[in-house]
């Protein structure tokens, strides 16, 4: 099965961000550090940074993240990329709970509420600068 998953890049905040997303979405976080993979970074200050992290939820959501090391160009969240969490009416409570949790420290918040086209819709930029969009419509 082919899957498309968001992969977010951070500057030293990937572990913290993944734990924040786990608290909002549920699931389990797995982390590999630069120090656990020989040759990935020779900088002693970067050994505990996240080379690859993954959050996988019981709902089948997968969100990946890493810290960009000093040897690579900065690839932190950018304009034009949005993480979308969508579902059907059966998912409304889960998405509403996630929106509430992700709203802590968020900016540019468009409240998650019934939209003119009938879906529940909302948007925000989380505390890490990652834009999110939420949409729950009929099955």
C-alpha positions as a Markdown table, in Angstrom:
| # | Residue | x | y | z |
|---|---|---|---|---|
| 1 | Unk | 0.0 | 0.0 | 0.0 |
| 2 | Unk | 1.4 | 3.4 | -1.0 |
| 3 | Unk | 0.9 | 6.2 | 1.6 |
| 4 | Unk | 1.5 | 9.9 | 1.6 |
| 5 | Unk | 2.6 | 11.3 | 5.0 |
| 6 | Unk | 3.6 | 14.8 | 6.2 |
| 7 | Unk | 7.3 | 15.0 | 7.1 |
| 8 | Unk | 8.0 | 18.1 | 9.2 |
| 9 | Unk | 11.5 | 19.6 | 9.7 |
| 10 | Unk | 12.6 | 21.6 | 12.8 |
| 11 | Unk | 15.6 | 23.3 | 14.2 |
| 12 | Unk | 16.1 | 21.4 | 17.5 |
| 13 | Unk | 12.4 | 21.1 | 18.3 |
| 14 | Unk | 11.4 | 17.9 | 16.6 |
| 15 | Unk | 11.3 | 15.7 | 19.8 |
| 16 | Unk | 9.2 | 18.4 | 21.6 |
| 17 | Unk | 6.9 | 18.8 | 18.6 |
| 18 | Unk | 6.3 | 15.1 | 18.2 |
| 19 | Unk | 5.4 | 14.8 | 21.9 |
| 20 | Unk | 3.0 | 17.7 | 21.5 |
| 21 | Unk | 1.4 | 16.1 | 18.5 |
| 22 | Unk | 1.2 | 12.8 | 20.4 |
| 23 | Unk | -0.6 | 14.6 | 23.2 |
| 24 | Unk | -3.1 | 16.1 | 20.7 |
| 25 | Unk | -3.6 | 13.1 | 18.4 |
| 26 | Unk | -2.7 | 10.0 | 20.5 |
| 27 | Unk | -0.5 | 7.2 | 19.4 |
| 28 | Unk | 3.1 | 6.3 | 19.9 |
| 29 | Unk | 6.3 | 8.2 | 19.0 |
| 30 | Unk | 9.5 | 6.5 | 17.8 |
| 31 | Unk | 12.7 | 8.5 | 17.6 |
| 32 | Unk | 16.2 | 7.8 | 16.1 |
| 33 | Unk | 18.8 | 10.4 | 16.9 |
| 34 | Unk | 21.8 | 11.5 | 14.9 |
| 35 | Unk | 24.0 | 9.9 | 17.6 |
| 36 | Unk | 22.4 | 6.5 | 17.1 |
| 37 | Unk | 23.3 | 6.5 | 13.4 |
| 38 | Unk | 27.1 | 6.6 | 12.9 |
| 39 | Unk | 28.3 | 9.1 | 10.3 |
| 40 | Unk | 25.0 | 11.1 | 10.2 |
| 41 | Unk | 26.4 | 14.1 | 12.2 |
| 42 | Unk | 29.9 | 14.6 | 13.6 |
| 43 | Unk | 28.8 | 17.6 | 15.7 |
| 44 | Unk | 28.7 | 16.6 | 19.4 |
| 45 | Unk | 26.0 | 19.2 | 20.0 |
| 46 | Unk | 23.7 | 17.4 | 17.5 |
| 47 | Unk | 23.9 | 13.8 | 18.7 |
| 48 | Unk | 20.6 | 14.0 | 20.6 |
| 49 | Unk | 18.7 | 15.8 | 17.8 |
| 50 | Unk | 16.1 | 13.8 | 15.9 |
| 51 | Unk | 17.4 | 12.3 | 12.7 |
| 52 | Unk | 14.0 | 10.6 | 12.1 |
| 53 | Unk | 10.9 | 10.6 | 14.3 |
| 54 | Unk | 7.5 | 9.1 | 13.7 |
| 55 | Unk | 4.1 | 9.4 | 15.3 |
| 56 | Unk | 1.7 | 6.7 | 14.5 |
| 57 | Unk | -1.8 | 6.8 | 15.9 |
| 58 | Unk | -4.4 | 4.1 | 16.5 |
| 59 | Unk | -6.5 | 5.9 | 13.8 |
| 60 | Unk | -3.8 | 5.2 | 11.2 |
| 61 | Unk | -2.4 | 8.7 | 11.1 |
| 62 | Unk | 1.4 | 8.9 | 10.5 |
| 63 | Unk | 3.3 | 12.1 | 11.1 |
| 64 | Unk | 7.1 | 12.2 | 10.7 |
| 65 | Unk | 9.6 | 14.8 | 11.8 |
| 66 | Unk | 13.3 | 15.5 | 12.0 |
| 67 | Unk | 15.7 | 18.2 | 13.1 |
| 68 | Unk | 17.7 | 19.8 | 10.3 |
| 69 | Unk | 21.4 | 19.4 | 11.2 |
| 70 | Unk | 23.9 | 22.3 | 10.7 |
| 71 | Unk | 25.4 | 20.5 | 7.7 |
| 72 | Unk | 22.1 | 20.7 | 5.7 |
| 73 | Unk | 20.1 | 23.8 | 4.5 |
| 74 | Unk | 17.3 | 24.9 | 6.8 |
| 75 | Unk | 14.1 | 23.2 | 5.9 |
| 76 | Unk | 11.8 | 24.3 | 8.7 |
| 77 | Unk | 8.0 | 24.7 | 8.0 |
| 78 | Unk | 7.2 | 27.0 | 5.1 |
| 79 | Unk | 4.3 | 29.0 | 3.7 |
| 80 | Unk | 2.3 | 26.9 | 1.2 |
| 81 | Unk | 2.4 | 23.6 | 3.1 |
| 82 | Unk | -0.5 | 22.7 | 5.3 |
| 83 | Unk | -1.1 | 19.5 | 7.4 |
| 84 | Unk | -4.8 | 18.6 | 6.8 |
| 85 | Unk | -6.7 | 16.4 | 9.3 |
| 86 | Unk | -10.0 | 15.4 | 7.7 |
| 87 | Unk | -12.7 | 12.9 | 8.4 |
| 88 | Unk | -16.4 | 12.0 | 8.3 |
| 89 | Unk | -19.1 | 12.7 | 10.9 |
| 90 | Unk | -17.9 | 9.6 | 12.9 |
| 91 | Unk | -14.6 | 11.4 | 13.4 |
| 92 | Unk | -16.0 | 14.7 | 14.6 |
| 93 | Unk | -15.2 | 14.2 | 18.3 |
| 94 | Unk | -11.7 | 13.0 | 17.6 |
| 95 | Unk | -11.0 | 16.0 | 15.3 |
| 96 | Unk | -12.6 | 18.5 | 17.7 |
| 97 | Unk | -10.4 | 17.2 | 20.5 |
| 98 | Unk | -7.3 | 17.4 | 18.3 |
| 99 | Unk | -8.1 | 21.0 | 17.3 |
| 100 | Unk | -8.5 | 22.0 | 20.9 |
| 101 | Unk | -5.2 | 20.5 | 21.9 |
| 102 | Unk | -3.3 | 21.9 | 18.9 |
| 103 | Unk | -4.8 | 25.3 | 19.6 |
| 104 | Unk | -2.5 | 25.7 | 22.7 |
| 105 | Unk | -0.1 | 28.5 | 21.7 |
| 106 | Unk | -1.5 | 28.6 | 18.1 |
| 107 | Unk | -1.9 | 31.7 | 15.9 |
| 108 | Unk | -4.0 | 32.6 | 12.9 |
| 109 | Unk | -6.9 | 30.5 | 14.4 |
| 110 | Unk | -10.1 | 30.1 | 12.3 |
| 111 | Unk | -12.4 | 28.3 | 14.8 |
| 112 | Unk | -13.5 | 24.8 | 14.1 |
| 113 | Unk | -17.2 | 25.2 | 13.5 |
| 114 | Unk | -20.0 | 24.5 | 11.0 |
| 115 | Unk | -19.1 | 26.1 | 7.6 |
| 116 | Unk | -21.5 | 27.5 | 5.0 |
| 117 | Unk | -21.0 | 24.4 | 2.8 |
| 118 | Unk | -22.1 | 22.0 | 5.7 |
| 119 | Unk | -18.8 | 20.6 | 6.9 |
| 120 | Unk | -17.1 | 21.5 | 10.2 |
| 121 | Unk | -14.0 | 23.4 | 9.2 |
| 122 | Unk | -11.1 | 25.3 | 10.9 |
| 123 | Unk | -7.5 | 26.3 | 10.6 |
| 124 | Unk | -4.6 | 27.3 | 12.8 |
| 125 | Unk | -0.8 | 27.7 | 12.8 |
| 126 | Unk | 0.5 | 25.7 | 15.8 |
| 127 | Unk | 3.1 | 26.8 | 18.3 |
| 128 | Unk | 5.9 | 25.4 | 16.0 |
| 129 | Unk | 4.8 | 27.4 | 13.0 |
| 130 | Unk | 3.1 | 24.5 | 11.2 |
| 131 | Unk | -0.2 | 25.4 | 9.5 |
| 132 | Unk | -3.1 | 22.9 | 10.0 |
| 133 | Unk | -6.5 | 22.6 | 8.3 |
| 134 | Unk | -9.4 | 20.6 | 9.7 |
| 135 | Unk | -12.4 | 19.4 | 7.8 |
| 136 | Unk | -15.1 | 17.0 | 8.9 |
| 137 | Unk | -17.9 | 16.3 | 6.4 |
| 138 | Unk | -20.6 | 13.7 | 5.8 |
| 139 | Unk | -19.5 | 10.1 | 5.4 |
